Amino acid sequence: MTRTAGVSVRKAGVPAGAVEVCSIRLGSSVYGVPIRHILEIVGAARPQPVPLAPAFVGGLVHYRGDVLTTVSLRQVLGLPPQAGTQAILILESPDGCFGLLVDSVGEVLTVAAPDIEPNPSTLGDARKGLFVGACKLKHRLMVLLDPTRLDPALLGAAQAA
Amino acid sequence: MPIDDLAREFLIESQEGLDRMERCLTDLEQRPEDAGLLAEIFRSVHTIKGTTGFLGYRRLEKLAHAGENLLGQLRDGKLAAAPSIITVLLQLLDGLRSILKGIEADGSEGRDSDDVLIARIEQMQVATPPVAGPAPKGRARSKRVKCLPRKKETAVPATELAPNVEAPAPAVPVSTPSVPIAVPVAGPQVNAAESTLRVDVSLLNRMMNLVGELVLARNQVLQATAGDPKMTLLSRRLDMVTADLREAVMKARLQPVSNLFSKMPRLVRDLAHALHRQVRLEMEGQETELDKSLLEAIKDPLTHAVRNALDHGIEPADVRVAAGKEPEGILRLRALQEGSHVLIEVADDGAGISPEKVRAKAIERGLVPANRAGQMTERELLQLIFLPGFSTASAVTNVSGRGVGMDVVRTNVEKIGGKVEIDSRAGKGTTLRLRIPLTLAIIPVLIVRSLSQSFALPQGALSELVHVSEEEGTAAIEWIDRAPLYRLRGHLLPLVFLNRLLEPAAVDAEWSQDRSKQCYIAVLDADGRHFGLVVDGLNDPEEIVVKPLSSALKEIGLYSGATVLGSGELALILDPGSIALRAGVTLANDEDAHPAAEDASASASTGGDFLLVQMAGRRAAVPLGDVLRIEQISASQVEYMGTRPILNFDGHLLPVEDVGGLLQEDRGCPEAGIIVVVCRDGARQVGIVVSHVLDVATGGDLVEAGTGQRTTGVTLLKDSVIAIVDLRQVPDIPVDTPCREAAVGGFAEPAMPGSMELLP
């Protein structure tokens, strides 16, 4: 699988030490995923539900000939489900690809390294495992996600344990 | 040390050469005089030796050289191919293989010493001293041989030239030694190289995947353009090209079964020696082809089956003689294609499996309670050997019988969508049949609906479909406490509600309302578990491309994969075996309750399956393969052209055969229900009016007394002689109707309410 989609979003001339982050919206919060993990963004998708699947599974989607498992970020974070269509980020992981179900996808931001701070010590353990840190935007904070920790295989194993 | 392309090429070539050598060696044991075989073996070792020197594999070269010397003597007739020599040569083969394996793994030949083996090989040579020839002359010639342009021949050792020493042809010395080697090496290999190509398996996998995508796109195009006459021609062409392409790519992955079978002579030989049995191996149908991945997947089960046949099946020679058999046992491996499956048979003429021993062992192991075992029939007892932890060998040998036995064979074969069947007669032998699908990537399924979703049900496990209409709903499904049951031809069939299984919480709420809905029962036979899966609706049968699921979803255990349907919708592929397990369906325990399994095992040897029907006063049989579906209609739907009864299904007319005169009886009351069995006869469809459909059973062969010829037109069903309905006798409809289309679309038609479909 090629990373053409990821490349196409990337802007030329990113300063050294800076990260390009795709902002995603979930309810009133803003999260960020580094775009080097993103293969493609699929809008207005309706994943096929899987009966008896673990709660974090948002369903199945058809992506370039493969059937991918999606992870519902709302479920993972313990938020109530949202009605209506959602967007899916197709993310790369060592086990293959998976989809991340979010409310909507925003713009791609270039974030300088000094603007990123680690998780606050007061954050709950479950969240600490999923978040990399916080990114200080002009008016608000953007929580940086670590896509590798959202892999359905990992979440499944964590739940089993 | 990483290996380069040249070395890789050498490894592949050498391995192929050694495979050939192994085949020849086991043949050589039967025909020790065959010079062709010896030349072939010599060539394999010689090629390895020639190339190793060039690539710098010293250890390999040394061993190959020792072997070549011995083989040279054999080829020149100075030594006879005694069994002891063949044993040494096989050891040489193993030695070469293990070094090659090491090179493949880490690029090095390993540090082990081959001295013992080399000494043994040399000892064999010494045993019969070579015919003495004038040594100086021989040497002189070997120098001239070096003038040959062929690089490989430069390494020809002196011993090999020995025979020509006597040949009084000094004028043309160069040609004599090289001809027998050079010509066969060059001949067939060059031709093969010109017309064949080595392709990476991963590339083939990718091609298969892409073709799968194309099949999906085609399905979607076909569905989208179904109503557009302008697109019909185009989409039909797309359909055809896709089908051809798929077949071609699938073909590219096929390999002859001989690739697998060729390992068997050696295995049988070694086992026969170890177990002190005399065994003759017969192989048939080696040209039968199977997908490469499947071939790999059945390697272990087949090896195990062969081991079992030798260890537990074929008796020692003295026991065989005492039993009035030839001292030499026969192990027959047979491969043949049967529709979309390949059948691989492992048959021995050994002691067979004693049902009593199985019974005793099963009780001893606590696999079945004693009272239950006492009531089991022979066929059921035979099925017990597939249970985990079962082994009938009284002594655990190192060949087989470690408690992991037939259950592993069955699990492995079922994992790839195949089936294992066993037939055994005490004293006569055992036949094990592995039924393997031709390919894994694309499987035929029936799309069923439940929970407003589509699910794919593999056709392999499906034996029939039953429709339960709204009116029948409550009455047809009976309950013992919370266990639903259905009476299928007089036997109780446990039911599993798919929606209840998949959404236990949600469905419990509508428990009562649920009972009176119309539904379909898919009668499944999975791993010997017979049950009915209740679904809300049926869609068309489809050929689907199997897509793997992520590990998080695999863990649920009920789904074997997912697929994209023609409509673009995703469907989970249900795993009937796991559903049965999850729902607590146990192995079928009533002989009559699993006719499907029974028929399947018997069908290979007898006349095939028949639908047993009642026609007024008599019974008749319809070949099951020709039955498309069974319709329940009211008598008034039958129309007449002159005196010929015909039926109109959505504008498709089919002639109706009424042998029993049932229509005449029913003419008085037009609302009377009649049953029509719709059959395929060549390209057309015909209907046969019957009073009842009784059963599906396997027909037995009948022979005419005196002549011993097989009868036609009648078969033995359920111990009575039954006439087979001759579909060709049904007269054609005398007008030019679109009958052909009906025949083509017949199977794909959605099930009509009130009908019961039988799937071939």
JSON list of C-alpha atoms in Angstrom, two decimals, chain B residues 300-444:
[
{"chain": "B", "resi": 300, "resn": "ASP", "atom": "CA", "xyz": [1.02, -32.18, 7.05]},
{"chain": "B", "resi": 301, "resn": "PRO", "atom": "CA", "xyz": [-2.40, -33.82, 7.14]},
{"chain": "B", "resi": 302, "resn": "LEU", "atom": "CA", "xyz": [-1.46, -36.01, 4.19]},
{"chain": "B", "resi": 303, "resn": "THR", "atom": "CA", "xyz": [1.86, -36.99, 5.73]},
{"chain": "B", "resi": 304, "resn": "HIS", "atom": "CA", "xyz": [0.04, -37.83, 8.90]},
{"chain": "B", "resi": 305, "resn": "ALA", "atom": "CA", "xyz": [-2.54, -39.88, 7.07]},
{"chain": "B", "resi": 306, "resn": "VAL", "atom": "CA", "xyz": [0.19, -41.85, 5.31]},
{"chain": "B", "resi": 307, "resn": "ARG", "atom": "CA", "xyz": [1.95, -42.47, 8.61]},
{"chain": "B", "resi": 308, "resn": "ASN", "atom": "CA", "xyz": [-1.25, -43.67, 10.15]},
{"chain": "B", "resi": 309, "resn": "ALA", "atom": "CA", "xyz": [-1.94, -45.99, 7.25]},
{"chain": "B", "resi": 310, "resn": "LEU", "atom": "CA", "xyz": [1.45, -47.61, 7.67]},
{"chain": "B", "resi": 311, "resn": "ASP", "atom": "CA", "xyz": [1.54, -47.65, 11.41]},
{"chain": "B", "resi": 312, "resn": "HIS", "atom": "CA", "xyz": [-2.02, -48.61, 12.23]},
{"chain": "B", "resi": 313, "resn": "GLY", "atom": "CA", "xyz": [-3.31, -49.83, 8.89]},
{"chain": "B", "resi": 314, "resn": "ILE", "atom": "CA", "xyz": [-0.99, -52.15, 7.03]},
{"chain": "B", "resi": 315, "resn": "GLU", "atom": "CA", "xyz": [-0.02, -55.16, 9.13]},
{"chain": "B", "resi": 316, "resn": "PRO", "atom": "CA", "xyz": [3.41, -56.83, 9.31]},
{"chain": "B", "resi": 317, "resn": "ALA", "atom": "CA", "xyz": [3.97, -59.39, 6.55]},
{"chain": "B", "resi": 318, "resn": "ASP", "atom": "CA", "xyz": [3.47, -62.46, 8.76]},
{"chain": "B", "resi": 319, "resn": "VAL", "atom": "CA", "xyz": [0.16, -61.16, 10.07]},
{"chain": "B", "resi": 320, "resn": "ARG", "atom": "CA", "xyz": [-0.94, -60.44, 6.53]},
{"chain": "B", "resi": 321, "resn": "VAL", "atom": "CA", "xyz": [-0.02, -63.90, 5.31]},
{"chain": "B", "resi": 322, "resn": "ALA", "atom": "CA", "xyz": [-1.87, -65.43, 8.24]},
{"chain": "B", "resi": 323, "resn": "ALA", "atom": "CA", "xyz": [-4.90, -63.39, 7.24]},
{"chain": "B", "resi": 324, "resn": "GLY", "atom": "CA", "xyz": [-4.66, -64.74, 3.72]},
{"chain": "B", "resi": 325, "resn": "LYS", "atom": "CA", "xyz": [-3.37, -61.56, 2.13]},
{"chain": "B", "resi": 326, "resn": "GLU", "atom": "CA", "xyz": [-0.30, -60.84, 0.04]},
{"chain": "B", "resi": 327, "resn": "PRO", "atom": "CA", "xyz": [2.66, -60.15, 2.33]},
{"chain": "B", "resi": 328, "resn": "GLU", "atom": "CA", "xyz": [3.10, -56.81, 0.63]},
{"chain": "B", "resi": 329, "resn": "GLY", "atom": "CA", "xyz": [0.55, -54.20, 1.62]},
{"chain": "B", "resi": 330, "resn": "ILE", "atom": "CA", "xyz": [-0.74, -51.65, -0.83]},
{"chain": "B", "resi": 331, "resn": "LEU", "atom": "CA", "xyz": [-1.02, -47.98, -0.02]},
{"chain": "B", "resi": 332, "resn": "ARG", "atom": "CA", "xyz": [-2.88, -46.09, -2.69]},
{"chain": "B", "resi": 333, "resn": "LEU", "atom": "CA", "xyz": [-2.74, -42.32, -3.02]},
{"chain": "B", "resi": 334, "resn": "ARG", "atom": "CA", "xyz": [-5.24, -40.93, -5.44]},
{"chain": "B", "resi": 335, "resn": "ALA", "atom": "CA", "xyz": [-6.07, -37.39, -6.43]},
{"chain": "B", "resi": 336, "resn": "LEU", "atom": "CA", "xyz": [-8.94, -36.33, -8.62]},
{"chain": "B", "resi": 337, "resn": "GLN", "atom": "CA", "xyz": [-10.96, -33.26, -9.25]},
{"chain": "B", "resi": 338, "resn": "GLU", "atom": "CA", "xyz": [-14.63, -33.36, -8.42]},
{"chain": "B", "resi": 339, "resn": "GLY", "atom": "CA", "xyz": [-16.40, -30.18, -9.37]},
{"chain": "B", "resi": 340, "resn": "SER", "atom": "CA", "xyz": [-14.96, -27.36, -7.33]},
{"chain": "B", "resi": 341, "resn": "HIS", "atom": "CA", "xyz": [-13.11, -29.74, -5.05]},
{"chain": "B", "resi": 342, "resn": "VAL", "atom": "CA", "xyz": [-10.07, -31.92, -5.23]},
{"chain": "B", "resi": 343, "resn": "LEU", "atom": "CA", "xyz": [-10.40, -35.27, -3.61]},
{"chain": "B", "resi": 344, "resn": "ILE", "atom": "CA", "xyz": [-7.30, -36.85, -2.15]},
{"chain": "B", "resi": 345, "resn": "GLU", "atom": "CA", "xyz": [-7.62, -40.45, -1.09]},
{"chain": "B", "resi": 346, "resn": "VAL", "atom": "CA", "xyz": [-5.28, -42.40, 1.12]},
{"chain": "B", "resi": 347, "resn": "ALA", "atom": "CA", "xyz": [-6.33, -46.02, 0.96]},
{"chain": "B", "resi": 348, "resn": "ASP", "atom": "CA", "xyz": [-4.62, -49.02, 2.48]},
{"chain": "B", "resi": 349, "resn": "ASP", "atom": "CA", "xyz": [-5.52, -52.69, 2.35]},
{"chain": "B", "resi": 350, "resn": "GLY", "atom": "CA", "xyz": [-4.56, -53.21, 5.96]},
{"chain": "B", "resi": 351, "resn": "ALA", "atom": "CA", "xyz": [-6.38, -54.37, 9.04]},
{"chain": "B", "resi": 352, "resn": "GLY", "atom": "CA", "xyz": [-9.00, -51.65, 8.96]},
{"chain": "B", "resi": 353, "resn": "ILE", "atom": "CA", "xyz": [-10.35, -50.03, 12.06]},
{"chain": "B", "resi": 354, "resn": "SER", "atom": "CA", "xyz": [-12.12, -52.29, 14.47]},
{"chain": "B", "resi": 355, "resn": "PRO", "atom": "CA", "xyz": [-15.24, -50.55, 15.74]},
{"chain": "B", "resi": 356, "resn": "GLU", "atom": "CA", "xyz": [-15.02, -52.56, 18.95]},
{"chain": "B", "resi": 357, "resn": "LYS", "atom": "CA", "xyz": [-11.50, -51.33, 19.65]},
{"chain": "B", "resi": 358, "resn": "VAL", "atom": "CA", "xyz": [-12.59, -47.79, 18.96]},
{"chain": "B", "resi": 359, "resn": "ARG", "atom": "CA", "xyz": [-15.51, -48.21, 21.32]},
{"chain": "B", "resi": 360, "resn": "ALA", "atom": "CA", "xyz": [-13.34, -49.63, 24.08]},
{"chain": "B", "resi": 361, "resn": "LYS", "atom": "CA", "xyz": [-10.70, -46.96, 23.62]},
{"chain": "B", "resi": 362, "resn": "ALA", "atom": "CA", "xyz": [-13.22, -44.15, 23.57]},
{"chain": "B", "resi": 363, "resn": "ILE", "atom": "CA", "xyz": [-14.72, -45.35, 26.84]},
{"chain": "B", "resi": 364, "resn": "GLU", "atom": "CA", "xyz": [-11.30, -45.84, 28.38]},
{"chain": "B", "resi": 365, "resn": "ARG", "atom": "CA", "xyz": [-10.27, -42.32, 27.41]},
{"chain": "B", "resi": 366, "resn": "GLY", "atom": "CA", "xyz": [-13.53, -40.97, 28.71]},
{"chain": "B", "resi": 367, "resn": "LEU", "atom": "CA", "xyz": [-14.44, -39.50, 25.34]},
{"chain": "B", "resi": 368, "resn": "VAL", "atom": "CA", "xyz": [-17.96, -40.93, 25.45]},
{"chain": "B", "resi": 369, "resn": "PRO", "atom": "CA", "xyz": [-19.92, -42.40, 28.35]},
{"chain": "B", "resi": 370, "resn": "ALA", "atom": "CA", "xyz": [-20.07, -46.20, 28.29]},
{"chain": "B", "resi": 371, "resn": "ASN", "atom": "CA", "xyz": [-23.84, -46.46, 27.91]},
{"chain": "B", "resi": 372, "resn": "ARG", "atom": "CA", "xyz": [-23.78, -44.04, 25.00]},
{"chain": "B", "resi": 373, "resn": "ALA", "atom": "CA", "xyz": [-20.90, -45.85, 23.31]},
{"chain": "B", "resi": 374, "resn": "GLY", "atom": "CA", "xyz": [-22.81, -49.09, 23.53]},
{"chain": "B", "resi": 375, "resn": "GLN", "atom": "CA", "xyz": [-25.56, -47.73, 21.31]},
{"chain": "B", "resi": 376, "resn": "MET", "atom": "CA", "xyz": [-23.31, -46.19, 18.68]},
{"chain": "B", "resi": 377, "resn": "THR", "atom": "CA", "xyz": [-23.32, -47.52, 15.15]},
{"chain": "B", "resi": 378, "resn": "GLU", "atom": "CA", "xyz": [-20.15, -48.42, 13.30]},
{"chain": "B", "resi": 379, "resn": "ARG", "atom": "CA", "xyz": [-20.19, -45.18, 11.36]},
{"chain": "B", "resi": 380, "resn": "GLU", "atom": "CA", "xyz": [-20.51, -43.11, 14.49]},
{"chain": "B", "resi": 381, "resn": "LEU", "atom": "CA", "xyz": [-17.73, -45.06, 16.14]},
{"chain": "B", "resi": 382, "resn": "LEU", "atom": "CA", "xyz": [-15.45, -44.35, 13.20]},
{"chain": "B", "resi": 383, "resn": "GLN", "atom": "CA", "xyz": [-16.12, -40.65, 13.65]},
{"chain": "B", "resi": 384, "resn": "LEU", "atom": "CA", "xyz": [-14.74, -40.91, 17.18]},
{"chain": "B", "resi": 385, "resn": "ILE", "atom": "CA", "xyz": [-11.20, -41.28, 15.92]},
{"chain": "B", "resi": 386, "resn": "PHE", "atom": "CA", "xyz": [-11.38, -37.62, 14.91]},
{"chain": "B", "resi": 387, "resn": "LEU", "atom": "CA", "xyz": [-11.81, -36.57, 18.52]},
{"chain": "B", "resi": 388, "resn": "PRO", "atom": "CA", "xyz": [-8.84, -34.90, 20.18]},
{"chain": "B", "resi": 389, "resn": "GLY", "atom": "CA", "xyz": [-6.85, -37.26, 22.33]},
{"chain": "B", "resi": 390, "resn": "PHE", "atom": "CA", "xyz": [-7.81, -40.42, 20.52]},
{"chain": "B", "resi": 391, "resn": "SER", "atom": "CA", "xyz": [-5.24, -42.95, 19.37]},
{"chain": "B", "resi": 392, "resn": "THR", "atom": "CA", "xyz": [-5.85, -46.65, 18.78]},
{"chain": "B", "resi": 393, "resn": "ALA", "atom": "CA", "xyz": [-2.25, -47.78, 18.63]},
{"chain": "B", "resi": 394, "resn": "SER", "atom": "CA", "xyz": [-1.79, -49.93, 21.70]},
{"chain": "B", "resi": 395, "resn": "ALA", "atom": "CA", "xyz": [1.85, -48.92, 21.92]},
{"chain": "B", "resi": 396, "resn": "VAL", "atom": "CA", "xyz": [2.91, -45.36, 21.36]},
{"chain": "B", "resi": 397, "resn": "THR", "atom": "CA", "xyz": [5.43, -45.49, 18.56]},
{"chain": "B", "resi": 398, "resn": "ASN", "atom": "CA", "xyz": [7.65, -42.72, 17.38]},
{"chain": "B", "resi": 399, "resn": "VAL", "atom": "CA", "xyz": [5.96, -42.85, 14.01]},
{"chain": "B", "resi": 400, "resn": "SER", "atom": "CA", "xyz": [2.47, -42.00, 15.05]},
{"chain": "B", "resi": 401, "resn": "GLY", "atom": "CA", "xyz": [0.23, -42.30, 18.02]},
{"chain": "B", "resi": 402, "resn": "ARG", "atom": "CA", "xyz": [1.17, -39.48, 20.30]},
{"chain": "B", "resi": 403, "resn": "GLY", "atom": "CA", "xyz": [-2.41, -38.64, 20.92]},
{"chain": "B", "resi": 404, "resn": "VAL", "atom": "CA", "xyz": [-2.30, -35.95, 18.28]},
{"chain": "B", "resi": 405, "resn": "GLY", "atom": "CA", "xyz": [-3.72, -37.87, 15.45]},
{"chain": "B", "resi": 406, "resn": "MET", "atom": "CA", "xyz": [-6.69, -37.72, 13.25]},
{"chain": "B", "resi": 407, "resn": "ASP", "atom": "CA", "xyz": [-8.13, -34.71, 15.02]},
{"chain": "B", "resi": 408, "resn": "VAL", "atom": "CA", "xyz": [-5.18, -32.68, 13.76]},
{"chain": "B", "resi": 409, "resn": "VAL", "atom": "CA", "xyz": [-5.77, -33.97, 10.26]},
{"chain": "B", "resi": 410, "resn": "ARG", "atom": "CA", "xyz": [-9.40, -32.97, 10.47]},
{"chain": "B", "resi": 411, "resn": "THR", "atom": "CA", "xyz": [-8.72, -29.56, 12.02]},
{"chain": "B", "resi": 412, "resn": "ASN", "atom": "CA", "xyz": [-6.10, -28.71, 9.41]},
{"chain": "B", "resi": 413, "resn": "VAL", "atom": "CA", "xyz": [-8.27, -29.76, 6.51]},
{"chain": "B", "resi": 414, "resn": "GLU", "atom": "CA", "xyz": [-11.33, -27.99, 7.84]},
{"chain": "B", "resi": 415, "resn": "LYS", "atom": "CA", "xyz": [-9.30, -24.86, 8.41]},
{"chain": "B", "resi": 416, "resn": "ILE", "atom": "CA", "xyz": [-8.94, -24.54, 4.66]},
{"chain": "B", "resi": 417, "resn": "GLY", "atom": "CA", "xyz": [-12.59, -25.28, 4.04]},
{"chain": "B", "resi": 418, "resn": "GLY", "atom": "CA", "xyz": [-12.12, -28.95, 3.30]},
{"chain": "B", "resi": 419, "resn": "LYS", "atom": "CA", "xyz": [-13.65, -32.09, 4.72]},
{"chain": "B", "resi": 420, "resn": "VAL", "atom": "CA", "xyz": [-12.27, -35.39, 5.93]},
{"chain": "B", "resi": 421, "resn": "GLU", "atom": "CA", "xyz": [-14.18, -38.60, 5.48]},
{"chain": "B", "resi": 422, "resn": "ILE", "atom": "CA", "xyz": [-13.23, -42.05, 6.60]},
{"chain": "B", "resi": 423, "resn": "ASP", "atom": "CA", "xyz": [-14.34, -45.45, 5.48]},
{"chain": "B", "resi": 424, "resn": "SER", "atom": "CA", "xyz": [-13.02, -48.58, 7.04]},
{"chain": "B", "resi": 425, "resn": "ARG", "atom": "CA", "xyz": [-13.81, -52.25, 6.93]},
{"chain": "B", "resi": 426, "resn": "ALA", "atom": "CA", "xyz": [-12.23, -54.49, 9.48]},
{"chain": "B", "resi": 427, "resn": "GLY", "atom": "CA", "xyz": [-9.77, -56.82, 7.77]},
{"chain": "B", "resi": 428, "resn": "LYS", "atom": "CA", "xyz": [-10.10, -55.09, 4.41]},
{"chain": "B", "resi": 429, "resn": "GLY", "atom": "CA", "xyz": [-8.54, -51.70, 4.90]},
{"chain": "B", "resi": 430, "resn": "THR", "atom": "CA", "xyz": [-9.20, -48.05, 5.48]},
{"chain": "B", "resi": 431, "resn": "THR", "atom": "CA", "xyz": [-9.82, -45.19, 3.09]},
{"chain": "B", "resi": 432, "resn": "LEU", "atom": "CA", "xyz": [-9.35, -41.63, 4.19]},
{"chain": "B", "resi": 433, "resn": "ARG", "atom": "CA", "xyz": [-10.64, -38.93, 1.89]},
{"chain": "B", "resi": 434, "resn": "LEU", "atom": "CA", "xyz": [-9.57, -35.32, 2.06]},
{"chain": "B", "resi": 435, "resn": "ARG", "atom": "CA", "xyz": [-11.94, -33.07, 0.16]},
{"chain": "B", "resi": 436, "resn": "ILE", "atom": "CA", "xyz": [-10.14, -29.83, -0.58]},
{"chain": "B", "resi": 437, "resn": "PRO", "atom": "CA", "xyz": [-11.60, -26.74, -2.26]},
{"chain": "B", "resi": 438, "resn": "LEU", "atom": "CA", "xyz": [-9.80, -25.65, -5.43]},
{"chain": "B", "resi": 439, "resn": "THR", "atom": "CA", "xyz": [-9.03, -22.22, -4.10]},
{"chain": "B", "resi": 440, "resn": "LEU", "atom": "CA", "xyz": [-9.27, -20.34, -0.85]},
{"chain": "B", "resi": 441, "resn": "ALA", "atom": "CA", "xyz": [-9.55, -16.79, -2.06]},
{"chain": "B", "resi": 442, "resn": "ILE", "atom": "CA", "xyz": [-12.96, -17.04, -3.65]},
{"chain": "B", "resi": 443, "resn": "ILE", "atom": "CA", "xyz": [-15.72, -19.12, -2.11]},
{"chain": "B", "resi": 444, "resn": "PRO", "atom": "CA", "xyz": [-19.36, -19.68, -2.98]}
]
